[in-house]
């Protein structure tokens, strides 16, 4: 059975409270100062924060994905340092390709108005969410680096960024089977607008983006009518899309945990 949005958030709230007793990622600067030297730096190595900025300044989605995955790989094997003493200023907004055209949510057109098959329209919407998610993770690691978060915080969110990158690639590949690619369909700009509203507070960013926005997206995607995703000749394989959406939702729920 499908759970209501309120039930979903209630369960998430319960999980967050239980996790908080064992593993607290979000701490104030004063508490974090008790951690002796949360700096992992080796001369001659690239800094993780510099790589984060590189991703944010890369407009091409395919390159953004490639740099993200390469950064995760290098981070895991210790090829990247973490120099929290060196402030790397994030860009005001991530670099984006010329397309898609982004408009306020109220100006968004439906699949029918754009004469686009609904499964393809849904795929593009999901791909847009994933691309925004990549940028939001790197922006968070860069923007709040002066909060002196523990190493585990960076470990977790580097993995999340890589997951989002893989999701985007999966969705874009599915669109390509019917002659579409990311950017072919208009999108809205509300996701990054919400990120901008929380740029001065790490706790607010995590609360709004991870615990509200992502949960809301998961609830909407899980409850999308499967009847819209039917298999038709010459169109995206509907059952495949629905399976992929369910996979993304399960992974997204793991992020929230």
JSON list of C-alpha atoms in Angstrom, two decimals:
[
{"chain": "A", "resi": 1, "resn": "UNK", "atom": "CA", "xyz": [0.00, 0.00, 0.00]},
{"chain": "A", "resi": 2, "resn": "UNK", "atom": "CA", "xyz": [1.09, 3.55, -0.66]},
{"chain": "A", "resi": 3, "resn": "UNK", "atom": "CA", "xyz": [1.89, 5.71, 2.29]},
{"chain": "A", "resi": 4, "resn": "UNK", "atom": "CA", "xyz": [0.65, 9.25, 2.55]},
{"chain": "A", "resi": 5, "resn": "UNK", "atom": "CA", "xyz": [3.11, 12.13, 2.51]},
{"chain": "A", "resi": 6, "resn": "UNK", "atom": "CA", "xyz": [2.48, 12.81, 6.21]},
{"chain": "A", "resi": 7, "resn": "UNK", "atom": "CA", "xyz": [3.14, 9.19, 7.15]},
{"chain": "A", "resi": 8, "resn": "UNK", "atom": "CA", "xyz": [6.35, 9.25, 5.12]},
{"chain": "A", "resi": 9, "resn": "UNK", "atom": "CA", "xyz": [7.63, 12.37, 6.85]},
{"chain": "A", "resi": 10, "resn": "UNK", "atom": "CA", "xyz": [6.61, 11.03, 10.24]},
{"chain": "A", "resi": 11, "resn": "UNK", "atom": "CA", "xyz": [8.70, 7.90, 9.67]},
{"chain": "A", "resi": 12, "resn": "UNK", "atom": "CA", "xyz": [11.63, 9.99, 8.46]},
{"chain": "A", "resi": 13, "resn": "UNK", "atom": "CA", "xyz": [11.39, 12.17, 11.56]},
{"chain": "A", "resi": 14, "resn": "UNK", "atom": "CA", "xyz": [11.47, 9.08, 13.77]},
{"chain": "A", "resi": 15, "resn": "UNK", "atom": "CA", "xyz": [14.51, 7.73, 11.94]},
{"chain": "A", "resi": 16, "resn": "UNK", "atom": "CA", "xyz": [16.37, 11.03, 12.20]},
{"chain": "A", "resi": 17, "resn": "UNK", "atom": "CA", "xyz": [15.72, 11.23, 15.95]},
{"chain": "A", "resi": 18, "resn": "UNK", "atom": "CA", "xyz": [16.99, 7.70, 16.52]},
{"chain": "A", "resi": 19, "resn": "UNK", "atom": "CA", "xyz": [20.06, 8.25, 14.35]},
{"chain": "A", "resi": 20, "resn": "UNK", "atom": "CA", "xyz": [20.86, 11.50, 16.14]},
{"chain": "A", "resi": 21, "resn": "UNK", "atom": "CA", "xyz": [21.54, 9.65, 19.38]},
{"chain": "A", "resi": 22, "resn": "UNK", "atom": "CA", "xyz": [24.23, 7.54, 17.73]},
{"chain": "A", "resi": 23, "resn": "UNK", "atom": "CA", "xyz": [25.66, 9.65, 14.98]},
{"chain": "A", "resi": 24, "resn": "UNK", "atom": "CA", "xyz": [25.42, 13.43, 14.85]},
{"chain": "A", "resi": 25, "resn": "UNK", "atom": "CA", "xyz": [26.63, 15.08, 11.69]},
{"chain": "A", "resi": 26, "resn": "UNK", "atom": "CA", "xyz": [25.28, 18.55, 12.21]},
{"chain": "A", "resi": 27, "resn": "UNK", "atom": "CA", "xyz": [27.11, 20.28, 15.04]},
{"chain": "A", "resi": 28, "resn": "UNK", "atom": "CA", "xyz": [27.69, 23.88, 15.90]},
{"chain": "A", "resi": 29, "resn": "UNK", "atom": "CA", "xyz": [31.11, 25.38, 15.36]},
{"chain": "A", "resi": 30, "resn": "UNK", "atom": "CA", "xyz": [31.75, 25.51, 19.08]},
{"chain": "A", "resi": 31, "resn": "UNK", "atom": "CA", "xyz": [31.11, 21.77, 19.47]},
{"chain": "A", "resi": 32, "resn": "UNK", "atom": "CA", "xyz": [33.10, 20.92, 16.38]},
{"chain": "A", "resi": 33, "resn": "UNK", "atom": "CA", "xyz": [36.10, 22.78, 17.75]},
{"chain": "A", "resi": 34, "resn": "UNK", "atom": "CA", "xyz": [36.46, 19.98, 20.30]},
{"chain": "A", "resi": 35, "resn": "UNK", "atom": "CA", "xyz": [37.56, 17.73, 17.44]},
{"chain": "A", "resi": 36, "resn": "UNK", "atom": "CA", "xyz": [41.30, 18.12, 17.28]},
{"chain": "A", "resi": 37, "resn": "UNK", "atom": "CA", "xyz": [42.41, 19.11, 13.80]},
{"chain": "A", "resi": 38, "resn": "UNK", "atom": "CA", "xyz": [39.64, 18.09, 11.43]},
{"chain": "A", "resi": 39, "resn": "UNK", "atom": "CA", "xyz": [42.13, 18.71, 8.63]},
{"chain": "A", "resi": 40, "resn": "UNK", "atom": "CA", "xyz": [43.54, 15.97, 6.45]},
{"chain": "A", "resi": 41, "resn": "UNK", "atom": "CA", "xyz": [46.14, 17.58, 4.23]},
{"chain": "A", "resi": 42, "resn": "UNK", "atom": "CA", "xyz": [49.12, 16.23, 2.39]},
{"chain": "A", "resi": 43, "resn": "UNK", "atom": "CA", "xyz": [51.42, 18.42, 0.35]},
{"chain": "A", "resi": 44, "resn": "UNK", "atom": "CA", "xyz": [51.11, 18.01, -3.40]},
{"chain": "A", "resi": 45, "resn": "UNK", "atom": "CA", "xyz": [47.58, 16.58, -3.29]},
{"chain": "A", "resi": 46, "resn": "UNK", "atom": "CA", "xyz": [44.46, 18.15, -4.68]},
{"chain": "A", "resi": 47, "resn": "UNK", "atom": "CA", "xyz": [41.96, 19.43, -2.15]},
{"chain": "A", "resi": 48, "resn": "UNK", "atom": "CA", "xyz": [38.46, 17.91, -2.06]},
{"chain": "A", "resi": 49, "resn": "UNK", "atom": "CA", "xyz": [37.01, 21.40, -1.77]},
{"chain": "A", "resi": 50, "resn": "UNK", "atom": "CA", "xyz": [38.77, 22.51, -4.94]},
{"chain": "A", "resi": 51, "resn": "UNK", "atom": "CA", "xyz": [37.26, 19.52, -6.73]},
{"chain": "A", "resi": 52, "resn": "UNK", "atom": "CA", "xyz": [33.84, 20.47, -5.38]},
{"chain": "A", "resi": 53, "resn": "UNK", "atom": "CA", "xyz": [34.19, 23.94, -6.90]},
{"chain": "A", "resi": 54, "resn": "UNK", "atom": "CA", "xyz": [35.36, 22.40, -10.17]},
{"chain": "A", "resi": 55, "resn": "UNK", "atom": "CA", "xyz": [32.12, 20.40, -10.37]},
{"chain": "A", "resi": 56, "resn": "UNK", "atom": "CA", "xyz": [30.03, 23.48, -9.64]},
{"chain": "A", "resi": 57, "resn": "UNK", "atom": "CA", "xyz": [31.81, 25.49, -12.36]},
{"chain": "A", "resi": 58, "resn": "UNK", "atom": "CA", "xyz": [31.31, 22.77, -14.98]},
{"chain": "A", "resi": 59, "resn": "UNK", "atom": "CA", "xyz": [28.26, 23.54, -17.16]},
{"chain": "A", "resi": 60, "resn": "UNK", "atom": "CA", "xyz": [28.14, 20.35, -19.22]},
{"chain": "A", "resi": 61, "resn": "UNK", "atom": "CA", "xyz": [26.08, 17.68, -17.37]},
{"chain": "A", "resi": 62, "resn": "UNK", "atom": "CA", "xyz": [28.09, 14.75, -18.74]},
{"chain": "A", "resi": 63, "resn": "UNK", "atom": "CA", "xyz": [31.37, 16.32, -17.62]},
{"chain": "A", "resi": 64, "resn": "UNK", "atom": "CA", "xyz": [29.82, 17.23, -14.27]},
{"chain": "A", "resi": 65, "resn": "UNK", "atom": "CA", "xyz": [28.93, 13.58, -13.76]},
{"chain": "A", "resi": 66, "resn": "UNK", "atom": "CA", "xyz": [32.38, 12.41, -14.85]},
{"chain": "A", "resi": 67, "resn": "UNK", "atom": "CA", "xyz": [34.20, 14.79, -12.48]},
{"chain": "A", "resi": 68, "resn": "UNK", "atom": "CA", "xyz": [31.92, 13.80, -9.62]},
{"chain": "A", "resi": 69, "resn": "UNK", "atom": "CA", "xyz": [32.56, 10.07, -10.10]},
{"chain": "A", "resi": 70, "resn": "UNK", "atom": "CA", "xyz": [36.29, 10.62, -10.50]},
{"chain": "A", "resi": 71, "resn": "UNK", "atom": "CA", "xyz": [36.34, 12.75, -7.34]},
{"chain": "A", "resi": 72, "resn": "UNK", "atom": "CA", "xyz": [34.60, 10.00, -5.36]},
{"chain": "A", "resi": 73, "resn": "UNK", "atom": "CA", "xyz": [37.09, 7.44, -6.64]},
{"chain": "A", "resi": 74, "resn": "UNK", "atom": "CA", "xyz": [40.10, 9.58, -5.72]},
{"chain": "A", "resi": 75, "resn": "UNK", "atom": "CA", "xyz": [38.62, 10.49, -2.34]},
{"chain": "A", "resi": 76, "resn": "UNK", "atom": "CA", "xyz": [38.13, 6.84, -1.41]},
{"chain": "A", "resi": 77, "resn": "UNK", "atom": "CA", "xyz": [41.72, 5.89, -2.22]},
{"chain": "A", "resi": 78, "resn": "UNK", "atom": "CA", "xyz": [43.17, 8.91, -0.44]},
{"chain": "A", "resi": 79, "resn": "UNK", "atom": "CA", "xyz": [44.32, 10.92, -3.45]},
{"chain": "A", "resi": 80, "resn": "UNK", "atom": "CA", "xyz": [42.44, 14.02, -2.26]},
{"chain": "A", "resi": 81, "resn": "UNK", "atom": "CA", "xyz": [43.18, 16.00, 0.87]},
{"chain": "A", "resi": 82, "resn": "UNK", "atom": "CA", "xyz": [40.70, 17.86, 3.06]},
{"chain": "A", "resi": 83, "resn": "UNK", "atom": "CA", "xyz": [42.12, 21.24, 4.01]},
{"chain": "A", "resi": 84, "resn": "UNK", "atom": "CA", "xyz": [39.44, 22.97, 6.05]},
{"chain": "A", "resi": 85, "resn": "UNK", "atom": "CA", "xyz": [41.80, 25.80, 6.96]},
{"chain": "A", "resi": 86, "resn": "UNK", "atom": "CA", "xyz": [41.79, 26.94, 3.35]},
{"chain": "A", "resi": 87, "resn": "UNK", "atom": "CA", "xyz": [38.47, 28.54, 2.48]},
{"chain": "A", "resi": 88, "resn": "UNK", "atom": "CA", "xyz": [37.33, 27.83, -1.07]},
{"chain": "A", "resi": 89, "resn": "UNK", "atom": "CA", "xyz": [34.52, 30.20, -2.01]},
{"chain": "A", "resi": 90, "resn": "UNK", "atom": "CA", "xyz": [31.57, 28.55, -3.79]},
{"chain": "A", "resi": 91, "resn": "UNK", "atom": "CA", "xyz": [30.01, 30.23, -6.84]},
{"chain": "A", "resi": 92, "resn": "UNK", "atom": "CA", "xyz": [26.69, 32.01, -6.26]},
{"chain": "A", "resi": 93, "resn": "UNK", "atom": "CA", "xyz": [25.02, 29.58, -8.65]},
{"chain": "A", "resi": 94, "resn": "UNK", "atom": "CA", "xyz": [26.34, 26.45, -10.39]},
{"chain": "A", "resi": 95, "resn": "UNK", "atom": "CA", "xyz": [27.26, 26.66, -14.06]},
{"chain": "A", "resi": 96, "resn": "UNK", "atom": "CA", "xyz": [24.55, 25.15, -16.22]},
{"chain": "A", "resi": 97, "resn": "UNK", "atom": "CA", "xyz": [24.15, 24.37, -19.94]},
{"chain": "A", "resi": 98, "resn": "UNK", "atom": "CA", "xyz": [22.13, 26.69, -22.16]},
{"chain": "A", "resi": 99, "resn": "UNK", "atom": "CA", "xyz": [19.31, 24.15, -22.09]},
{"chain": "A", "resi": 100, "resn": "UNK", "atom": "CA", "xyz": [16.91, 23.33, -20.56]},
{"chain": "A", "resi": 101, "resn": "UNK", "atom": "CA", "xyz": [15.16, 26.64, -20.23]},
{"chain": "A", "resi": 102, "resn": "UNK", "atom": "CA", "xyz": [14.28, 27.04, -16.54]},
{"chain": "A", "resi": 103, "resn": "UNK", "atom": "CA", "xyz": [11.12, 28.87, -15.55]},
{"chain": "A", "resi": 104, "resn": "UNK", "atom": "CA", "xyz": [9.17, 29.41, -12.30]},
{"chain": "A", "resi": 105, "resn": "UNK", "atom": "CA", "xyz": [7.02, 26.36, -11.42]},
{"chain": "A", "resi": 106, "resn": "UNK", "atom": "CA", "xyz": [3.78, 28.16, -12.27]},
{"chain": "A", "resi": 107, "resn": "UNK", "atom": "CA", "xyz": [5.03, 28.70, -15.82]},
{"chain": "A", "resi": 108, "resn": "UNK", "atom": "CA", "xyz": [5.83, 25.03, -16.40]},
{"chain": "A", "resi": 109, "resn": "UNK", "atom": "CA", "xyz": [3.94, 23.39, -19.25]},
{"chain": "A", "resi": 110, "resn": "UNK", "atom": "CA", "xyz": [2.55, 19.89, -19.12]},
{"chain": "A", "resi": 111, "resn": "UNK", "atom": "CA", "xyz": [3.69, 16.99, -21.26]},
{"chain": "A", "resi": 112, "resn": "UNK", "atom": "CA", "xyz": [0.54, 17.38, -23.33]},
{"chain": "A", "resi": 113, "resn": "UNK", "atom": "CA", "xyz": [1.17, 21.09, -23.91]},
{"chain": "A", "resi": 114, "resn": "UNK", "atom": "CA", "xyz": [4.74, 20.35, -24.99]},
{"chain": "A", "resi": 115, "resn": "UNK", "atom": "CA", "xyz": [3.63, 17.40, -27.15]},
{"chain": "A", "resi": 116, "resn": "UNK", "atom": "CA", "xyz": [6.06, 15.12, -25.33]},
{"chain": "A", "resi": 117, "resn": "UNK", "atom": "CA", "xyz": [5.27, 11.52, -24.27]},
{"chain": "A", "resi": 118, "resn": "UNK", "atom": "CA", "xyz": [4.50, 11.46, -20.57]},
{"chain": "A", "resi": 119, "resn": "UNK", "atom": "CA", "xyz": [7.12, 8.78, -19.70]},
{"chain": "A", "resi": 120, "resn": "UNK", "atom": "CA", "xyz": [9.81, 10.89, -21.38]},
{"chain": "A", "resi": 121, "resn": "UNK", "atom": "CA", "xyz": [8.54, 14.00, -19.63]},
{"chain": "A", "resi": 122, "resn": "UNK", "atom": "CA", "xyz": [8.78, 12.21, -16.26]},
{"chain": "A", "resi": 123, "resn": "UNK", "atom": "CA", "xyz": [12.28, 10.95, -17.05]},
{"chain": "A", "resi": 124, "resn": "UNK", "atom": "CA", "xyz": [13.43, 14.46, -17.89]},
{"chain": "A", "resi": 125, "resn": "UNK", "atom": "CA", "xyz": [11.93, 15.83, -14.66]},
{"chain": "A", "resi": 126, "resn": "UNK", "atom": "CA", "xyz": [13.78, 13.18, -12.66]},
{"chain": "A", "resi": 127, "resn": "UNK", "atom": "CA", "xyz": [17.03, 13.89, -14.51]},
{"chain": "A", "resi": 128, "resn": "UNK", "atom": "CA", "xyz": [16.65, 17.59, -13.69]},
{"chain": "A", "resi": 129, "resn": "UNK", "atom": "CA", "xyz": [16.21, 16.74, -10.01]},
{"chain": "A", "resi": 130, "resn": "UNK", "atom": "CA", "xyz": [19.32, 14.54, -10.04]},
{"chain": "A", "resi": 131, "resn": "UNK", "atom": "CA", "xyz": [21.46, 17.20, -11.75]},
{"chain": "A", "resi": 132, "resn": "UNK", "atom": "CA", "xyz": [20.37, 19.75, -9.16]},
{"chain": "A", "resi": 133, "resn": "UNK", "atom": "CA", "xyz": [21.10, 17.24, -6.42]},
{"chain": "A", "resi": 134, "resn": "UNK", "atom": "CA", "xyz": [24.69, 16.83, -7.63]},
{"chain": "A", "resi": 135, "resn": "UNK", "atom": "CA", "xyz": [25.27, 20.57, -7.40]},
{"chain": "A", "resi": 136, "resn": "UNK", "atom": "CA", "xyz": [23.50, 20.89, -4.06]},
{"chain": "A", "resi": 137, "resn": "UNK", "atom": "CA", "xyz": [25.72, 18.28, -2.42]},
{"chain": "A", "resi": 138, "resn": "UNK", "atom": "CA", "xyz": [28.96, 19.84, -3.65]},
{"chain": "A", "resi": 139, "resn": "UNK", "atom": "CA", "xyz": [27.71, 23.31, -2.77]},
{"chain": "A", "resi": 140, "resn": "UNK", "atom": "CA", "xyz": [26.92, 22.14, 0.75]},
{"chain": "A", "resi": 141, "resn": "UNK", "atom": "CA", "xyz": [30.35, 20.59, 1.31]},
{"chain": "A", "resi": 142, "resn": "UNK", "atom": "CA", "xyz": [32.00, 23.74, -0.01]},
{"chain": "A", "resi": 143, "resn": "UNK", "atom": "CA", "xyz": [29.75, 26.42, 1.48]},
{"chain": "A", "resi": 144, "resn": "UNK", "atom": "CA", "xyz": [29.76, 25.03, 5.03]},
{"chain": "A", "resi": 145, "resn": "UNK", "atom": "CA", "xyz": [33.35, 23.81, 5.17]},
{"chain": "A", "resi": 146, "resn": "UNK", "atom": "CA", "xyz": [34.08, 26.38, 7.90]},
{"chain": "A", "resi": 147, "resn": "UNK", "atom": "CA", "xyz": [31.68, 24.51, 10.21]},
{"chain": "A", "resi": 148, "resn": "UNK", "atom": "CA", "xyz": [34.48, 21.98, 10.73]},
{"chain": "A", "resi": 149, "resn": "UNK", "atom": "CA", "xyz": [32.36, 18.89, 10.20]},
{"chain": "A", "resi": 150, "resn": "UNK", "atom": "CA", "xyz": [33.91, 15.46, 10.92]},
{"chain": "A", "resi": 151, "resn": "UNK", "atom": "CA", "xyz": [35.52, 13.39, 8.20]},
{"chain": "A", "resi": 152, "resn": "UNK", "atom": "CA", "xyz": [32.51, 11.03, 8.12]},
{"chain": "A", "resi": 153, "resn": "UNK", "atom": "CA", "xyz": [30.28, 13.90, 7.02]},
{"chain": "A", "resi": 154, "resn": "UNK", "atom": "CA", "xyz": [32.38, 14.36, 3.89]},
{"chain": "A", "resi": 155, "resn": "UNK", "atom": "CA", "xyz": [32.59, 10.60, 3.31]},
{"chain": "A", "resi": 156, "resn": "UNK", "atom": "CA", "xyz": [28.82, 10.26, 3.32]},
{"chain": "A", "resi": 157, "resn": "UNK", "atom": "CA", "xyz": [28.02, 13.20, 1.08]},
{"chain": "A", "resi": 158, "resn": "UNK", "atom": "CA", "xyz": [30.73, 12.46, -1.46]},
{"chain": "A", "resi": 159, "resn": "UNK", "atom": "CA", "xyz": [29.01, 9.09, -1.85]},
{"chain": "A", "resi": 160, "resn": "UNK", "atom": "CA", "xyz": [25.62, 10.79, -2.14]},
{"chain": "A", "resi": 161, "resn": "UNK", "atom": "CA", "xyz": [26.92, 13.09, -4.90]},
{"chain": "A", "resi": 162, "resn": "UNK", "atom": "CA", "xyz": [28.24, 10.08, -6.80]},
{"chain": "A", "resi": 163, "resn": "UNK", "atom": "CA", "xyz": [24.89, 8.30, -6.44]},
{"chain": "A", "resi": 164, "resn": "UNK", "atom": "CA", "xyz": [23.08, 11.34, -7.84]},
{"chain": "A", "resi": 165, "resn": "UNK", "atom": "CA", "xyz": [25.54, 11.40, -10.76]},
{"chain": "A", "resi": 166, "resn": "UNK", "atom": "CA", "xyz": [24.81, 7.75, -11.55]},
{"chain": "A", "resi": 167, "resn": "UNK", "atom": "CA", "xyz": [21.08, 8.41, -11.35]},
{"chain": "A", "resi": 168, "resn": "UNK", "atom": "CA", "xyz": [21.38, 11.25, -13.85]},
{"chain": "A", "resi": 169, "resn": "UNK", "atom": "CA", "xyz": [23.35, 9.06, -16.26]},
{"chain": "A", "resi": 170, "resn": "UNK", "atom": "CA", "xyz": [20.77, 6.27, -15.98]},
{"chain": "A", "resi": 171, "resn": "UNK", "atom": "CA", "xyz": [17.87, 8.62, -16.72]},
{"chain": "A", "resi": 172, "resn": "UNK", "atom": "CA", "xyz": [19.63, 10.42, -19.55]},
{"chain": "A", "resi": 173, "resn": "UNK", "atom": "CA", "xyz": [20.50, 7.07, -21.13]},
{"chain": "A", "resi": 174, "resn": "UNK", "atom": "CA", "xyz": [16.86, 6.01, -20.96]},
{"chain": "A", "resi": 175, "resn": "UNK", "atom": "CA", "xyz": [15.78, 9.22, -22.71]},
{"chain": "A", "resi": 176, "resn": "UNK", "atom": "CA", "xyz": [18.34, 8.69, -25.46]},
{"chain": "A", "resi": 177, "resn": "UNK", "atom": "CA", "xyz": [16.60, 5.47, -26.51]},
{"chain": "A", "resi": 178, "resn": "UNK", "atom": "CA", "xyz": [13.71, 7.55, -27.87]},
{"chain": "A", "resi": 179, "resn": "UNK", "atom": "CA", "xyz": [15.73, 10.43, -29.28]},
{"chain": "A", "resi": 180, "resn": "UNK", "atom": "CA", "xyz": [15.66, 12.78, -26.29]},
{"chain": "A", "resi": 181, "resn": "UNK", "atom": "CA", "xyz": [18.42, 14.07, -24.05]},
{"chain": "A", "resi": 182, "resn": "UNK", "atom": "CA", "xyz": [18.61, 16.27, -20.99]},
{"chain": "A", "resi": 183, "resn": "UNK", "atom": "CA", "xyz": [17.81, 19.84, -21.98]},
{"chain": "A", "resi": 184, "resn": "UNK", "atom": "CA", "xyz": [15.21, 19.03, -24.61]},
{"chain": "A", "resi": 185, "resn": "UNK", "atom": "CA", "xyz": [12.30, 19.78, -22.26]},
{"chain": "A", "resi": 186, "resn": "UNK", "atom": "CA", "xyz": [11.74, 22.92, -20.18]},
{"chain": "A", "resi": 187, "resn": "UNK", "atom": "CA", "xyz": [12.25, 22.65, -16.41]},
{"chain": "A", "resi": 188, "resn": "UNK", "atom": "CA", "xyz": [11.54, 24.71, -13.30]},
{"chain": "A", "resi": 189, "resn": "UNK", "atom": "CA", "xyz": [14.04, 26.53, -11.09]},
{"chain": "A", "resi": 190, "resn": "UNK", "atom": "CA", "xyz": [12.50, 25.98, -7.66]},
{"chain": "A", "resi": 191, "resn": "UNK", "atom": "CA", "xyz": [15.04, 23.39, -6.48]},
{"chain": "A", "resi": 192, "resn": "UNK", "atom": "CA", "xyz": [18.01, 25.73, -6.55]},
{"chain": "A", "resi": 193, "resn": "UNK", "atom": "CA", "xyz": [15.89, 28.63, -5.25]},
{"chain": "A", "resi": 194, "resn": "UNK", "atom": "CA", "xyz": [15.30, 26.61, -2.07]},
{"chain": "A", "resi": 195, "resn": "UNK", "atom": "CA", "xyz": [19.02, 25.94, -1.81]},
{"chain": "A", "resi": 196, "resn": "UNK", "atom": "CA", "xyz": [19.69, 29.67, -2.03]},
{"chain": "A", "resi": 197, "resn": "UNK", "atom": "CA", "xyz": [17.25, 30.38, 0.81]},
{"chain": "A", "resi": 198, "resn": "UNK", "atom": "CA", "xyz": [19.25, 28.14, 3.16]},
{"chain": "A", "resi": 199, "resn": "UNK", "atom": "CA", "xyz": [22.76, 29.18, 2.15]},
{"chain": "A", "resi": 200, "resn": "UNK", "atom": "CA", "xyz": [23.50, 30.78, 5.54]},
{"chain": "A", "resi": 201, "resn": "UNK", "atom": "CA", "xyz": [22.65, 27.78, 7.73]},
{"chain": "A", "resi": 202, "resn": "UNK", "atom": "CA", "xyz": [23.83, 24.18, 7.36]},
{"chain": "A", "resi": 203, "resn": "UNK", "atom": "CA", "xyz": [21.10, 22.79, 9.60]},
{"chain": "A", "resi": 204, "resn": "UNK", "atom": "CA", "xyz": [18.45, 24.59, 7.57]},
{"chain": "A", "resi": 205, "resn": "UNK", "atom": "CA", "xyz": [19.97, 23.32, 4.32]},
{"chain": "A", "resi": 206, "resn": "UNK", "atom": "CA", "xyz": [19.87, 19.69, 5.45]},
{"chain": "A", "resi": 207, "resn": "UNK", "atom": "CA", "xyz": [16.40, 20.07, 6.97]},
{"chain": "A", "resi": 208, "resn": "UNK", "atom": "CA", "xyz": [14.90, 21.66, 3.86]},
{"chain": "A", "resi": 209, "resn": "UNK", "atom": "CA", "xyz": [16.76, 19.86, 1.10]},
{"chain": "A", "resi": 210, "resn": "UNK", "atom": "CA", "xyz": [17.38, 16.36, 2.49]},
{"chain": "A", "resi": 211, "resn": "UNK", "atom": "CA", "xyz": [14.47, 15.93, 4.93]},
{"chain": "A", "resi": 212, "resn": "UNK", "atom": "CA", "xyz": [11.74, 17.87, 3.10]},
{"chain": "A", "resi": 213, "resn": "UNK", "atom": "CA", "xyz": [12.53, 18.37, -0.59]},
{"chain": "A", "resi": 214, "resn": "UNK", "atom": "CA", "xyz": [13.99, 14.91, -1.17]},
{"chain": "A", "resi": 215, "resn": "UNK", "atom": "CA", "xyz": [11.29, 13.25, 0.92]},
{"chain": "A", "resi": 216, "resn": "UNK", "atom": "CA", "xyz": [8.62, 15.14, -1.01]},
{"chain": "A", "resi": 217, "resn": "UNK", "atom": "CA", "xyz": [10.15, 14.08, -4.33]},
{"chain": "A", "resi": 218, "resn": "UNK", "atom": "CA", "xyz": [10.34, 10.46, -3.19]},
{"chain": "A", "resi": 219, "resn": "UNK", "atom": "CA", "xyz": [6.69, 10.48, -2.14]},
{"chain": "A", "resi": 220, "resn": "UNK", "atom": "CA", "xyz": [5.62, 12.00, -5.45]},
{"chain": "A", "resi": 221, "resn": "UNK", "atom": "CA", "xyz": [7.66, 9.58, -7.53]},
{"chain": "A", "resi": 222, "resn": "UNK", "atom": "CA", "xyz": [6.59, 6.47, -5.62]},
{"chain": "A", "resi": 223, "resn": "UNK", "atom": "CA", "xyz": [2.93, 7.43, -6.03]},
{"chain": "A", "resi": 224, "resn": "UNK", "atom": "CA", "xyz": [3.14, 8.31, -9.75]},
{"chain": "A", "resi": 225, "resn": "UNK", "atom": "CA", "xyz": [0.43, 6.31, -11.51]},
{"chain": "A", "resi": 226, "resn": "UNK", "atom": "CA", "xyz": [1.98, 3.26, -13.14]},
{"chain": "A", "resi": 227, "resn": "UNK", "atom": "CA", "xyz": [-0.75, 3.41, -15.79]},
{"chain": "A", "resi": 228, "resn": "UNK", "atom": "CA", "xyz": [1.08, 6.38, -17.31]},
{"chain": "A", "resi": 229, "resn": "UNK", "atom": "CA", "xyz": [4.17, 4.22, -17.80]},
{"chain": "A", "resi": 230, "resn": "UNK", "atom": "CA", "xyz": [2.82, 1.66, -20.22]},
{"chain": "A", "resi": 231, "resn": "UNK", "atom": "CA", "xyz": [4.89, -0.05, -22.87]},
{"chain": "A", "resi": 232, "resn": "UNK", "atom": "CA", "xyz": [4.21, 1.14, -26.40]},
{"chain": "A", "resi": 233, "resn": "UNK", "atom": "CA", "xyz": [6.13, 0.55, -29.62]},
{"chain": "A", "resi": 234, "resn": "UNK", "atom": "CA", "xyz": [8.58, 3.35, -30.33]},
{"chain": "A", "resi": 235, "resn": "UNK", "atom": "CA", "xyz": [8.29, 4.78, -26.84]},
{"chain": "A", "resi": 236, "resn": "UNK", "atom": "CA", "xyz": [10.28, 4.43, -23.64]},
{"chain": "A", "resi": 237, "resn": "UNK", "atom": "CA", "xyz": [9.79, 1.06, -21.96]},
{"chain": "A", "resi": 238, "resn": "UNK", "atom": "CA", "xyz": [7.31, 1.98, -19.25]},
{"chain": "A", "resi": 239, "resn": "UNK", "atom": "CA", "xyz": [7.94, -0.99, -16.98]},
{"chain": "A", "resi": 240, "resn": "UNK", "atom": "CA", "xyz": [11.67, -0.26, -17.16]},
{"chain": "A", "resi": 241, "resn": "UNK", "atom": "CA", "xyz": [11.07, 3.38, -16.18]},
{"chain": "A", "resi": 242, "resn": "UNK", "atom": "CA", "xyz": [8.89, 2.40, -13.24]},
{"chain": "A", "resi": 243, "resn": "UNK", "atom": "CA", "xyz": [11.50, -0.10, -12.02]},
{"chain": "A", "resi": 244, "resn": "UNK", "atom": "CA", "xyz": [14.20, 2.54, -12.31]},
{"chain": "A", "resi": 245, "resn": "UNK", "atom": "CA", "xyz": [12.10, 5.06, -10.41]},
{"chain": "A", "resi": 246, "resn": "UNK", "atom": "CA", "xyz": [11.55, 2.55, -7.62]},
{"chain": "A", "resi": 247, "resn": "UNK", "atom": "CA", "xyz": [15.30, 1.88, -7.49]},
{"chain": "A", "resi": 248, "resn": "UNK", "atom": "CA", "xyz": [16.05, 5.60, -7.25]},
{"chain": "A", "resi": 249, "resn": "UNK", "atom": "CA", "xyz": [13.50, 5.97, -4.47]},
{"chain": "A", "resi": 250, "resn": "UNK", "atom": "CA", "xyz": [15.03, 3.14, -2.45]},
{"chain": "A", "resi": 251, "resn": "UNK", "atom": "CA", "xyz": [18.49, 4.68, -2.79]},
{"chain": "A", "resi": 252, "resn": "UNK", "atom": "CA", "xyz": [17.10, 8.10, -1.92]},
{"chain": "A", "resi": 253, "resn": "UNK", "atom": "CA", "xyz": [15.54, 6.70, 1.23]},
{"chain": "A", "resi": 254, "resn": "UNK", "atom": "CA", "xyz": [18.95, 5.30, 2.18]},
{"chain": "A", "resi": 255, "resn": "UNK", "atom": "CA", "xyz": [20.39, 8.81, 1.80]},
{"chain": "A", "resi": 256, "resn": "UNK", "atom": "CA", "xyz": [17.84, 10.15, 4.25]},
{"chain": "A", "resi": 257, "resn": "UNK", "atom": "CA", "xyz": [18.77, 7.44, 6.76]}
]
